[in-house]
Amino acid sequence: MRVVIAGGAGFLGSHLTDLHVARGDAVVVLDDFTTGTQENLAHLASTAAVEVIAADVSVEVPVTGAVDRVYNLASPASPPAYLERPLETLAVGSEGTRRLLELADTSSARFVMASTSEIYGDPMVHPQVEDYRGNVDPIGPRGVYDEAKRFAEAITMAFHTKRGTDIGIARIFNTYGPRLAAGDGRVVSNFIVQALRGDPLTVYGDGLQTRSLCYVADLVAGLAALGDATVIGPINLGNPDERTVLEIAEIILELTGSSSSIEHLPLPTDDPTRRCPDITRATEQLGWRPSIKTEDGLKVTIDHFAELLDR
Ligand code: NAD
Ligand code: UDP
């Protein structure tokens, strides 16, 4: 297969690239390196099967030749990253997605959309099932990301119904692991780096809000399973092991052996209070479920950051 991965130099995209290279596929990475890095793909530099093209997919999708699959992972993903780039986030979710859909459609390739649990906003239904339509404030600060992804789902479905494009939509829940950018502001990378440096762990609000953390290897296996299937979705991909943010801080303190304190900072506007995926659909339709326990995945991630900080 020849697979195009938009956002392939990012955290999830680089792991998805590894997965397809390991399967013997040729991979074309399209990335503008706003939040992704060359370093995430450095280990593949001498792999002939990987071609890296620097491009902003909101402006151009410079891919020629046969394509069998297109994954759209291009978008800032961490709240600080998309809050800093509201217009770029809206552009990549809308125009970027449209351009990638055009490529998939004209190539008769399957298109996999990396959507998000943020579709559900601050959810009134718990755990979140795919039929739940969400509770999003379109003009709140997070609206630029949530609505970009909601539009991306809508245009993906419209290509399918109008043109018959082969599509699958994944709603990805919080994922962590090696290659999370140390400074991108997400909870796991923040807490691990703070714990390893002996700095206070910055818990926003009372820390009783919940998240369910999925290890990256599990997540990209789910994305590839959706790519291999004929399922349209949307389909939740995540680990239903729900924890409070305070619990996540305490586990990381224990696993690092750090004596860092916990410091409470203000809760960001519209920060969802509860989040946990119902993965019945993924299990039944893709035969997928996560297999890596939160503590085990966190240990590997801590080792990765310890090595990074040493360097
Ligand atoms: P990331 O920031 O590490 O990766 C995103 C990649 O997209 C980066 O390499 C970035 O440079 C690239 N990119 C951004 N705008 C672009 C543009 N206009 N043109 C080309 N490339 C562009 O984030 P991630 O965690 O790897 O997330 C990947 C995708 O998965 C995102 O679309 C995100 O919304 C989605 N997602 C991730 C999570 C998670 O927990 N990691 C959860 C839900 C959804
Ligand atoms: N969070 C926190 N401290 C941090 C970073 C995040 O308490 O240093 C909280 C944040 O308020 C949210 C949760 O951790 O409730 C997950 O945040 P993240 O940015 O990783 O992802 P989100 O699910 O909000 O997109």
mmCIF file of C-alpha atoms and ligand atoms in Angstrom:
data_model
loop_
_atom_site.group_PDB
_atom_site.id
_atom_site.type_symbol
_atom_site.label_atom_id
_atom_site.label_comp_id
_atom_site.label_asym_id
_atom_site.label_seq_id
_atom_site.Cartn_x
_atom_site.Cartn_y
_atom_site.Cartn_z
ATOM 1 C CA MET A 1 0.000 0.000 0.000
ATOM 2 C CA ARG A 2 0.985 3.636 -0.462
ATOM 3 C CA VAL A 3 -0.314 5.566 2.541
ATOM 4 C CA VAL A 4 -0.478 9.347 2.960
ATOM 5 C CA ILE A 5 -0.316 10.556 6.573
ATOM 6 C CA ALA A 6 -1.093 14.256 6.983
ATOM 7 C CA GLY A 7 0.352 15.324 10.336
ATOM 8 C CA GLY A 8 2.786 12.385 10.159
ATOM 9 C CA ALA A 9 5.589 14.286 11.931
ATOM 10 C CA GLY A 10 3.458 14.716 15.048
ATOM 11 C CA PHE A 11 3.033 12.522 18.086
ATOM 12 C CA LEU A 12 0.351 10.119 16.800
ATOM 13 C CA GLY A 13 1.306 10.511 13.141
ATOM 14 C CA SER A 14 4.916 9.414 13.669
ATOM 15 C CA HIS A 15 3.765 6.269 15.511
ATOM 16 C CA LEU A 16 1.255 5.558 12.741
ATOM 17 C CA THR A 17 4.087 5.989 10.216
ATOM 18 C CA ASP A 18 6.141 3.414 12.164
ATOM 19 C CA LEU A 19 3.206 0.996 12.129
ATOM 20 C CA HIS A 20 2.766 1.200 8.352
ATOM 21 C CA VAL A 21 6.525 0.998 7.674
ATOM 22 C CA ALA A 22 6.627 -2.152 9.843
ATOM 23 C CA ARG A 23 3.819 -3.577 7.679
ATOM 24 C CA GLY A 24 5.889 -2.990 4.546
ATOM 25 C CA ASP A 25 3.852 -0.044 3.236
ATOM 26 C CA ALA A 26 5.214 3.083 1.552
ATOM 27 C CA VAL A 27 4.353 6.211 3.545
ATOM 28 C CA VAL A 28 4.120 9.812 2.382
ATOM 29 C CA VAL A 29 4.182 12.218 5.331
ATOM 30 C CA LEU A 30 2.648 15.647 4.740
ATOM 31 C CA ASP A 31 3.409 18.075 7.539
ATOM 32 C CA ASP A 32 4.004 21.786 8.018
ATOM 33 C CA PHE A 33 5.954 21.179 11.258
ATOM 34 C CA THR A 34 3.917 23.637 13.311
ATOM 35 C CA THR A 35 3.712 21.231 16.255
ATOM 36 C CA GLY A 36 5.438 18.179 14.745
ATOM 37 C CA THR A 37 9.206 17.738 14.404
ATOM 38 C CA GLN A 38 11.771 16.179 12.069
ATOM 39 C CA GLU A 39 13.136 14.450 15.155
ATOM 40 C CA ASN A 40 9.957 12.363 15.481
ATOM 41 C CA LEU A 41 10.847 10.785 12.118
ATOM 42 C CA ALA A 42 14.657 10.896 12.439
ATOM 43 C CA HIS A 43 14.865 7.127 13.022
ATOM 44 C CA LEU A 44 13.265 6.642 9.573
ATOM 45 C CA ALA A 45 15.611 9.045 7.728
ATOM 46 C CA SER A 46 17.336 6.237 5.798
ATOM 47 C CA THR A 47 14.105 4.304 5.121
ATOM 48 C CA ALA A 48 13.378 4.532 1.395
ATOM 49 C CA ALA A 49 9.712 3.678 2.034
ATOM 50 C CA VAL A 50 9.143 7.036 3.771
ATOM 51 C CA GLU A 51 8.852 10.313 1.892
ATOM 52 C CA VAL A 52 8.447 13.503 3.900
ATOM 53 C CA ILE A 53 6.870 16.507 2.176
ATOM 54 C CA ALA A 54 6.766 19.862 3.966
ATOM 55 C CA ALA A 55 3.344 21.341 3.195
ATOM 56 C CA ASP A 56 0.513 23.211 4.876
ATOM 57 C CA VAL A 57 -2.439 21.045 3.814
ATOM 58 C CA SER A 58 -4.792 24.013 4.257
ATOM 59 C CA VAL A 59 -3.016 25.466 1.201
ATOM 60 C CA GLU A 60 -1.807 22.490 -0.847
ATOM 61 C CA VAL A 61 -1.654 18.693 -0.924
ATOM 62 C CA PRO A 62 1.335 18.097 -3.251
ATOM 63 C CA VAL A 63 1.034 14.326 -3.693
ATOM 64 C CA THR A 64 1.262 12.635 -7.088
ATOM 65 C CA GLY A 65 0.960 8.986 -8.052
ATOM 66 C CA ALA A 66 -1.202 6.180 -6.746
ATOM 67 C CA VAL A 67 -2.522 6.401 -3.195
ATOM 68 C CA ASP A 68 -4.366 3.634 -1.320
ATOM 69 C CA ARG A 69 -5.101 5.352 1.992
ATOM 70 C CA VAL A 70 -5.144 8.889 3.383
ATOM 71 C CA TYR A 71 -5.086 9.586 7.132
ATOM 72 C CA ASN A 72 -5.902 13.128 8.229
ATOM 73 C CA LEU A 73 -4.097 13.827 11.497
ATOM 74 C CA ALA A 74 -3.021 17.348 10.581
ATOM 75 C CA SER A 75 -4.111 19.801 13.273
ATOM 76 C CA PRO A 76 -2.713 21.336 16.414
ATOM 77 C CA ALA A 77 -4.014 19.032 19.153
ATOM 78 C CA SER A 78 -3.012 20.300 22.575
ATOM 79 C CA PRO A 79 -5.198 23.084 24.017
ATOM 80 C CA PRO A 80 -2.325 25.635 24.305
ATOM 81 C CA ALA A 81 -1.287 24.829 20.694
ATOM 82 C CA TYR A 82 -4.730 25.391 19.188
ATOM 83 C CA LEU A 83 -5.561 28.363 21.418
ATOM 84 C CA GLU A 84 -2.381 30.015 20.086
ATOM 85 C CA ARG A 85 -3.414 29.231 16.460
ATOM 86 C CA PRO A 86 -7.206 29.622 16.298
ATOM 87 C CA LEU A 87 -7.394 30.575 12.614
ATOM 88 C CA GLU A 88 -4.886 27.929 11.479
ATOM 89 C CA THR A 89 -6.815 25.303 13.463
ATOM 90 C CA LEU A 90 -10.092 26.243 11.783
ATOM 91 C CA ALA A 91 -8.353 26.310 8.380
ATOM 92 C CA VAL A 92 -6.771 22.882 8.679
ATOM 93 C CA GLY A 93 -9.984 21.290 9.974
ATOM 94 C CA SER A 94 -11.988 22.737 7.092
ATOM 95 C CA GLU A 95 -9.903 23.511 3.987
ATOM 96 C CA GLY A 96 -7.141 21.058 4.937
ATOM 97 C CA THR A 97 -9.667 18.252 5.354
ATOM 98 C CA ARG A 98 -11.378 19.173 2.058
ATOM 99 C CA ARG A 99 -8.084 19.031 0.131
ATOM 100 C CA LEU A 100 -7.178 15.655 1.635
ATOM 101 C CA LEU A 101 -10.651 14.327 0.841
ATOM 102 C CA GLU A 102 -10.191 15.440 -2.778
ATOM 103 C CA LEU A 103 -6.939 13.465 -2.898
ATOM 104 C CA ALA A 104 -8.628 10.359 -1.456
ATOM 105 C CA ASP A 105 -11.590 10.701 -3.782
ATOM 106 C CA THR A 106 -9.590 11.157 -6.990
ATOM 107 C CA SER A 107 -7.217 8.319 -5.972
ATOM 108 C CA SER A 108 -10.071 5.957 -4.954
ATOM 109 C CA ALA A 109 -8.259 5.717 -1.610
ATOM 110 C CA ARG A 110 -9.797 5.124 1.810
ATOM 111 C CA PHE A 111 -9.864 8.289 3.947
ATOM 112 C CA VAL A 112 -9.488 8.079 7.729
ATOM 113 C CA MET A 113 -10.390 11.206 9.700
ATOM 114 C CA ALA A 114 -8.698 11.710 13.084
ATOM 115 C CA SER A 115 -11.547 13.390 14.916
ATOM 116 C CA THR A 116 -11.713 13.807 18.672
ATOM 117 C CA SER A 117 -13.622 13.281 21.893
ATOM 118 C CA GLU A 118 -13.860 17.099 21.958
ATOM 119 C CA ILE A 119 -16.794 16.617 19.588
ATOM 120 C CA TYR A 120 -18.701 15.845 22.812
ATOM 121 C CA GLY A 121 -17.527 19.093 24.494
ATOM 122 C CA ASP A 122 -18.356 19.088 28.222
ATOM 123 C CA PRO A 123 -20.504 15.947 27.944
ATOM 124 C CA MET A 124 -23.948 15.485 29.479
ATOM 125 C CA VAL A 125 -23.845 11.756 28.644
ATOM 126 C CA HIS A 126 -21.302 9.569 30.395
ATOM 127 C CA PRO A 127 -19.470 7.509 29.258
ATOM 128 C CA GLN A 128 -19.636 9.030 25.791
ATOM 129 C CA VAL A 129 -21.361 6.969 23.101
ATOM 130 C CA GLU A 130 -21.035 7.895 19.434
ATOM 131 C CA ASP A 131 -24.745 8.767 19.158
ATOM 132 C CA TYR A 132 -24.357 11.566 21.718
ATOM 133 C CA ARG A 133 -24.287 14.896 19.862
ATOM 134 C CA GLY A 134 -22.219 16.845 22.336
ATOM 135 C CA ASN A 135 -22.240 20.024 24.367
ATOM 136 C CA VAL A 136 -19.885 22.471 22.653
ATOM 137 C CA ASP A 137 -19.799 26.269 22.939
ATOM 138 C CA PRO A 138 -18.992 27.327 19.355
ATOM 139 C CA ILE A 139 -17.749 30.761 20.432
ATOM 140 C CA GLY A 140 -15.893 29.632 23.557
ATOM 141 C CA PRO A 141 -12.078 29.438 23.349
ATOM 142 C CA ARG A 142 -12.071 25.672 22.638
ATOM 143 C CA GLY A 143 -14.671 26.167 19.900
ATOM 144 C CA VAL A 144 -11.940 26.711 17.283
ATOM 145 C CA TYR A 145 -10.781 23.131 17.728
ATOM 146 C CA ASP A 146 -14.107 21.472 18.517
ATOM 147 C CA GLU A 147 -15.976 23.114 15.648
ATOM 148 C CA ALA A 148 -13.088 22.535 13.206
ATOM 149 C CA LYS A 149 -13.311 18.830 13.991
ATOM 150 C CA ARG A 150 -17.121 18.838 13.836
ATOM 151 C CA PHE A 151 -16.888 20.481 10.404
ATOM 152 C CA ALA A 152 -14.228 17.937 9.411
ATOM 153 C CA GLU A 153 -16.611 15.102 10.319
ATOM 154 C CA ALA A 154 -19.430 16.795 8.384
ATOM 155 C CA ILE A 155 -17.410 17.291 5.188
ATOM 156 C CA THR A 156 -15.994 13.768 5.452
ATOM 157 C CA MET A 157 -19.541 12.375 5.611
ATOM 158 C CA ALA A 158 -20.645 14.675 2.760
ATOM 159 C CA PHE A 159 -17.886 13.337 0.478
ATOM 160 C CA HIS A 160 -19.107 9.848 1.288
ATOM 161 C CA THR A 161 -22.795 10.503 0.653
ATOM 162 C CA LYS A 162 -22.346 12.781 -2.370
ATOM 163 C CA ARG A 163 -19.329 11.222 -4.096
ATOM 164 C CA GLY A 164 -19.116 7.755 -2.582
ATOM 165 C CA THR A 165 -15.658 8.397 -1.095
ATOM 166 C CA ASP A 166 -14.541 5.496 1.111
ATOM 167 C CA ILE A 167 -14.293 7.002 4.600
ATOM 168 C CA GLY A 168 -13.862 6.144 8.283
ATOM 169 C CA ILE A 169 -14.165 8.600 11.173
ATOM 170 C CA ALA A 170 -12.305 7.982 14.461
ATOM 171 C CA ARG A 171 -13.059 9.969 17.618
ATOM 172 C CA ILE A 172 -9.802 9.806 19.515
ATOM 173 C CA PHE A 173 -9.717 10.201 23.307
ATOM 174 C CA ASN A 174 -6.701 11.455 25.303
ATOM 175 C CA THR A 175 -3.617 9.564 24.183
ATOM 176 C CA TYR A 176 -0.109 9.658 25.643
ATOM 177 C CA GLY A 177 3.278 8.040 25.152
ATOM 178 C CA PRO A 178 6.805 8.667 23.867
ATOM 179 C CA ARG A 179 7.127 11.642 21.455
ATOM 180 C CA LEU A 180 4.465 13.717 23.165
ATOM 181 C CA ALA A 181 6.090 17.128 22.858
ATOM 182 C CA ALA A 182 7.591 18.058 26.244
ATOM 183 C CA GLY A 183 6.366 21.630 26.049
ATOM 184 C CA ASP A 184 2.994 21.249 24.354
ATOM 185 C CA GLY A 185 1.012 21.578 27.560
ATOM 186 C CA ARG A 186 -0.886 18.275 27.726
ATOM 187 C CA VAL A 187 -1.464 16.759 31.115
ATOM 188 C CA VAL A 188 0.763 13.673 30.888
ATOM 189 C CA SER A 189 3.803 15.441 29.401
ATOM 190 C CA ASN A 190 3.430 18.386 31.779
ATOM 191 C CA PHE A 191 3.197 16.204 34.891
ATOM 192 C CA ILE A 192 6.049 13.866 33.909
ATOM 193 C CA VAL A 193 8.437 16.700 33.033
ATOM 194 C CA GLN A 194 7.486 18.591 36.212
ATOM 195 C CA ALA A 195 7.954 15.458 38.362
ATOM 196 C CA LEU A 196 11.337 14.629 36.808
ATOM 197 C CA ARG A 197 12.554 18.196 37.286
ATOM 198 C CA GLY A 198 11.297 18.398 40.856
ATOM 199 C CA ASP A 199 8.935 21.242 39.928
ATOM 200 C CA PRO A 200 5.385 21.449 41.330
ATOM 201 C CA LEU A 201 2.761 19.518 39.337
ATOM 202 C CA THR A 202 0.288 22.066 37.976
ATOM 203 C CA VAL A 203 -3.208 20.681 38.606
ATOM 204 C CA TYR A 204 -5.844 22.932 37.037
ATOM 205 C CA GLY A 205 -8.891 23.527 39.227
ATOM 206 C CA ASP A 206 -9.582 21.007 41.983
ATOM 207 C CA GLY A 207 -8.263 18.159 39.802
ATOM 208 C CA LEU A 208 -11.527 16.215 40.134
ATOM 209 C CA GLN A 209 -12.205 16.464 36.383
ATOM 210 C CA THR A 210 -11.588 13.119 34.696
ATOM 211 C CA ARG A 211 -9.777 11.856 31.620
ATOM 212 C CA SER A 212 -9.242 8.346 30.272
ATOM 213 C CA LEU A 213 -5.720 7.816 28.986
ATOM 214 C CA CYS A 214 -4.883 5.565 26.047
ATOM 215 C CA TYR A 215 -1.322 4.432 25.286
ATOM 216 C CA VAL A 216 -0.150 5.461 21.818
ATOM 217 C CA ALA A 217 0.618 1.941 20.506
ATOM 218 C CA ASP A 218 -2.949 0.876 21.301
ATOM 219 C CA LEU A 219 -4.378 3.992 19.687
ATOM 220 C CA VAL A 220 -2.527 3.759 16.376
ATOM 221 C CA ALA A 221 -3.436 0.053 16.172
ATOM 222 C CA GLY A 222 -7.078 1.172 16.424
ATOM 223 C CA LEU A 223 -6.612 3.810 13.721
ATOM 224 C CA ALA A 224 -5.009 1.257 11.395
ATOM 225 C CA ALA A 225 -7.824 -1.216 12.152
ATOM 226 C CA LEU A 226 -10.318 1.444 11.088
ATOM 227 C CA GLY A 227 -8.219 2.000 7.961
ATOM 228 C CA ASP A 228 -8.285 -1.732 7.162
ATOM 229 C CA ALA A 229 -12.042 -2.015 7.756
ATOM 230 C CA THR A 230 -15.013 -0.779 5.746
ATOM 231 C CA VAL A 231 -16.601 0.815 8.820
ATOM 232 C CA ILE A 232 -17.758 4.432 8.388
ATOM 233 C CA GLY A 233 -18.182 5.344 12.045
ATOM 234 C CA PRO A 234 -17.853 7.644 13.849
ATOM 235 C CA ILE A 235 -16.110 5.269 16.182
ATOM 236 C CA ASN A 236 -14.603 6.055 19.591
ATOM 237 C CA LEU A 237 -10.965 5.052 20.097
ATOM 238 C CA GLY A 238 -9.666 5.358 23.635
ATOM 239 C CA ASN A 239 -9.076 3.552 26.904
ATOM 240 C CA PRO A 240 -12.110 3.545 29.220
ATOM 241 C CA ASP A 241 -9.839 3.531 32.311
ATOM 242 C CA GLU A 242 -11.186 6.808 33.749
ATOM 243 C CA ARG A 243 -9.092 8.711 36.336
ATOM 244 C CA THR A 244 -9.267 12.127 37.933
ATOM 245 C CA VAL A 245 -6.499 14.549 37.001
ATOM 246 C CA LEU A 246 -5.425 14.491 40.657
ATOM 247 C CA GLU A 247 -5.097 10.687 40.486
ATOM 248 C CA ILE A 248 -2.985 11.014 37.325
ATOM 249 C CA ALA A 249 -0.701 13.452 39.196
ATOM 250 C CA GLU A 250 -0.401 11.068 42.151
ATOM 251 C CA ILE A 251 0.372 8.036 39.951
ATOM 252 C CA ILE A 252 3.098 9.995 38.142
ATOM 253 C CA LEU A 253 4.588 11.146 41.445
ATOM 254 C CA GLU A 254 4.666 7.545 42.635
ATOM 255 C CA LEU A 255 6.111 6.089 39.426
ATOM 256 C CA THR A 256 8.841 8.748 39.170
ATOM 257 C CA GLY A 257 9.618 8.647 42.891
ATOM 258 C CA SER A 258 9.496 12.448 42.747
ATOM 259 C CA SER A 259 9.037 14.617 45.812
ATOM 260 C CA SER A 260 7.416 17.411 43.764
ATOM 261 C CA SER A 261 4.447 19.132 45.363
ATOM 262 C CA ILE A 262 1.036 19.647 43.759
ATOM 263 C CA GLU A 263 0.097 23.226 42.905
ATOM 264 C CA HIS A 264 -3.496 24.123 41.982
ATOM 265 C CA LEU A 265 -3.895 26.658 39.163
ATOM 266 C CA PRO A 266 -7.132 28.081 37.691
ATOM 267 C CA LEU A 267 -9.215 25.711 35.563
ATOM 268 C CA PRO A 268 -9.159 26.776 31.878
ATOM 269 C CA THR A 269 -12.490 27.993 30.429
ATOM 270 C CA ASP A 270 -14.748 25.184 29.145
ATOM 271 C CA ASP A 271 -12.415 22.438 30.420
ATOM 272 C CA PRO A 272 -14.617 19.293 30.171
ATOM 273 C CA THR A 273 -15.491 17.906 33.609
ATOM 274 C CA ARG A 274 -15.719 14.227 32.651
ATOM 275 C CA ARG A 275 -14.460 12.188 29.739
ATOM 276 C CA CYS A 276 -14.557 8.456 29.151
ATOM 277 C CA PRO A 277 -15.162 6.548 25.916
ATOM 278 C CA ASP A 278 -17.768 3.860 25.440
ATOM 279 C CA ILE A 279 -15.795 1.549 23.133
ATOM 280 C CA THR A 280 -18.506 -1.030 22.442
ATOM 281 C CA ARG A 281 -18.619 -0.007 18.790
ATOM 282 C CA ALA A 282 -14.825 -0.278 18.339
ATOM 283 C CA THR A 283 -14.816 -3.672 20.014
ATOM 284 C CA GLU A 284 -17.747 -5.041 18.014
ATOM 285 C CA GLN A 285 -16.983 -3.496 14.623
ATOM 286 C CA LEU A 286 -13.166 -3.428 14.591
ATOM 287 C CA GLY A 287 -12.345 -6.166 17.095
ATOM 288 C CA TRP A 288 -10.191 -3.517 18.812
ATOM 289 C CA ARG A 289 -9.683 -2.734 22.461
ATOM 290 C CA PRO A 290 -6.671 -1.217 24.249
ATOM 291 C CA SER A 291 -4.368 -3.719 25.931
ATOM 292 C CA ILE A 292 -1.797 -1.578 27.747
ATOM 293 C CA LYS A 293 -2.522 -0.697 31.381
ATOM 294 C CA THR A 294 -2.264 2.985 32.314
ATOM 295 C CA GLU A 295 0.528 2.428 34.862
ATOM 296 C CA ASP A 296 2.545 0.341 32.351
ATOM 297 C CA GLY A 297 2.197 2.907 29.569
ATOM 298 C CA LEU A 298 3.118 5.704 31.955
ATOM 299 C CA LYS A 299 6.309 3.873 32.997
ATOM 300 C CA VAL A 300 7.471 3.659 29.358
ATOM 301 C CA THR A 301 6.572 7.321 28.844
ATOM 302 C CA ILE A 302 8.468 8.371 31.983
ATOM 303 C CA ASP A 303 11.577 6.506 30.728
ATOM 304 C CA HIS A 304 11.267 8.336 27.405
ATOM 305 C CA PHE A 305 11.096 11.757 29.060
ATOM 306 C CA ALA A 306 13.915 10.904 31.496
ATOM 307 C CA GLU A 307 16.153 10.086 28.527
ATOM 308 C CA LEU A 308 15.059 13.266 26.749
ATOM 309 C CA LEU A 309 15.812 15.457 29.765
ATOM 310 C CA ASP A 310 19.230 13.774 30.190
ATOM 311 C CA ARG A 311 20.069 14.711 26.612
HETATM 312 P P1 NAD B 1 0.560 16.759 17.200
HETATM 313 O O1 NAD B 1 0.463 18.214 17.403
HETATM 314 O O2 NAD B 1 1.764 16.058 17.751
HETATM 315 O O3 NAD B 1 0.472 16.386 15.647
HETATM 316 C C1 NAD B 1 -0.229 17.137 14.711
HETATM 317 C C2 NAD B 1 0.607 17.223 13.446
HETATM 318 O O4 NAD B 1 -0.096 17.959 12.451
HETATM 319 C C3 NAD B 1 1.936 17.960 13.682
HETATM 320 O O5 NAD B 1 2.999 17.238 13.118
HETATM 321 C C4 NAD B 1 1.729 19.292 12.964
HETATM 322 O O6 NAD B 1 2.923 19.888 12.548
HETATM 323 C C5 NAD B 1 0.808 18.872 11.843
HETATM 324 N N1 NAD B 1 0.018 19.969 11.285
HETATM 325 C C6 NAD B 1 -0.722 20.899 11.936
HETATM 326 N N2 NAD B 1 -1.300 21.744 11.074
HETATM 327 C C7 NAD B 1 -0.922 21.349 9.824
HETATM 328 C C8 NAD B 1 -1.184 21.827 8.524
HETATM 329 N N3 NAD B 1 -1.967 22.893 8.300
HETATM 330 N N4 NAD B 1 -0.625 21.178 7.465
HETATM 331 C C9 NAD B 1 0.171 20.101 7.659
HETATM 332 N N5 NAD B 1 0.453 19.596 8.894
HETATM 333 C C10 NAD B 1 -0.093 20.216 9.954
HETATM 334 O O7 NAD B 1 -0.765 16.128 17.787
HETATM 335 P P2 NAD B 1 -1.221 14.618 17.953
HETATM 336 O O8 NAD B 1 -1.510 14.392 19.373
HETATM 337 O O9 NAD B 1 -0.281 13.718 17.245
HETATM 338 O O10 NAD B 1 -2.625 14.636 17.202
HETATM 339 C C11 NAD B 1 -2.750 14.152 15.878
HETATM 340 C C12 NAD B 1 -4.202 14.242 15.441
HETATM 341 O O11 NAD B 1 -5.008 13.434 16.291
HETATM 342 C C13 NAD B 1 -4.763 15.664 15.516
HETATM 343 O O12 NAD B 1 -5.587 15.883 14.401
HETATM 344 C C14 NAD B 1 -5.585 15.658 16.784
HETATM 345 O O13 NAD B 1 -6.663 16.547 16.703
HETATM 346 C C15 NAD B 1 -6.060 14.205 16.846
HETATM 347 N N6 NAD B 1 -6.321 13.822 18.248
HETATM 348 C C16 NAD B 1 -5.294 13.587 19.102
HETATM 349 C C17 NAD B 1 -5.551 13.252 20.420
HETATM 350 C C18 NAD B 1 -4.456 12.954 21.414
HETATM 351 O O14 NAD B 1 -4.747 12.719 22.585
HETATM 352 N N7 NAD B 1 -3.199 12.908 21.027
HETATM 353 C C19 NAD B 1 -6.887 13.172 20.861
HETATM 354 C C20 NAD B 1 -7.897 13.448 19.963
HETATM 355 C C21 NAD B 1 -7.606 13.759 18.637
HETATM 356 N N1 UDP B 2 -4.383 19.675 33.105
HETATM 357 C C1 UDP B 2 -3.854 19.984 34.342
HETATM 358 N N2 UDP B 2 -2.572 20.428 34.409
HETATM 359 C C2 UDP B 2 -1.769 20.548 33.314
HETATM 360 C C3 UDP B 2 -2.319 20.217 32.038
HETATM 361 C C4 UDP B 2 -3.631 19.802 31.968
HETATM 362 O O1 UDP B 2 -4.525 19.877 35.379
HETATM 363 O O2 UDP B 2 -0.602 20.944 33.472
HETATM 364 C C5 UDP B 2 -5.762 19.176 33.032
HETATM 365 C C6 UDP B 2 -6.670 19.959 32.083
HETATM 366 O O3 UDP B 2 -7.252 21.058 32.757
HETATM 367 C C7 UDP B 2 -7.667 18.891 31.690
HETATM 368 C C8 UDP B 2 -6.866 17.600 31.720
HETATM 369 O O4 UDP B 2 -5.716 17.860 32.527
HETATM 370 O O5 UDP B 2 -8.701 18.819 32.649
HETATM 371 C C9 UDP B 2 -6.416 17.129 30.339
HETATM 372 O O6 UDP B 2 -5.772 18.200 29.712
HETATM 373 P P1 UDP B 2 -5.049 18.071 28.301
HETATM 374 O O7 UDP B 2 -4.594 19.442 27.928
HETATM 375 O O8 UDP B 2 -4.031 17.007 28.321
HETATM 376 O O9 UDP B 2 -6.184 17.558 27.295
HETATM 377 P P2 UDP B 2 -7.721 17.947 27.086
HETATM 378 O O10 UDP B 2 -8.439 16.700 27.441
HETATM 379 O O11 UDP B 2 -8.105 19.082 27.966
HETATM 380 O O12 UDP B 2 -7.785 18.295 25.650
#
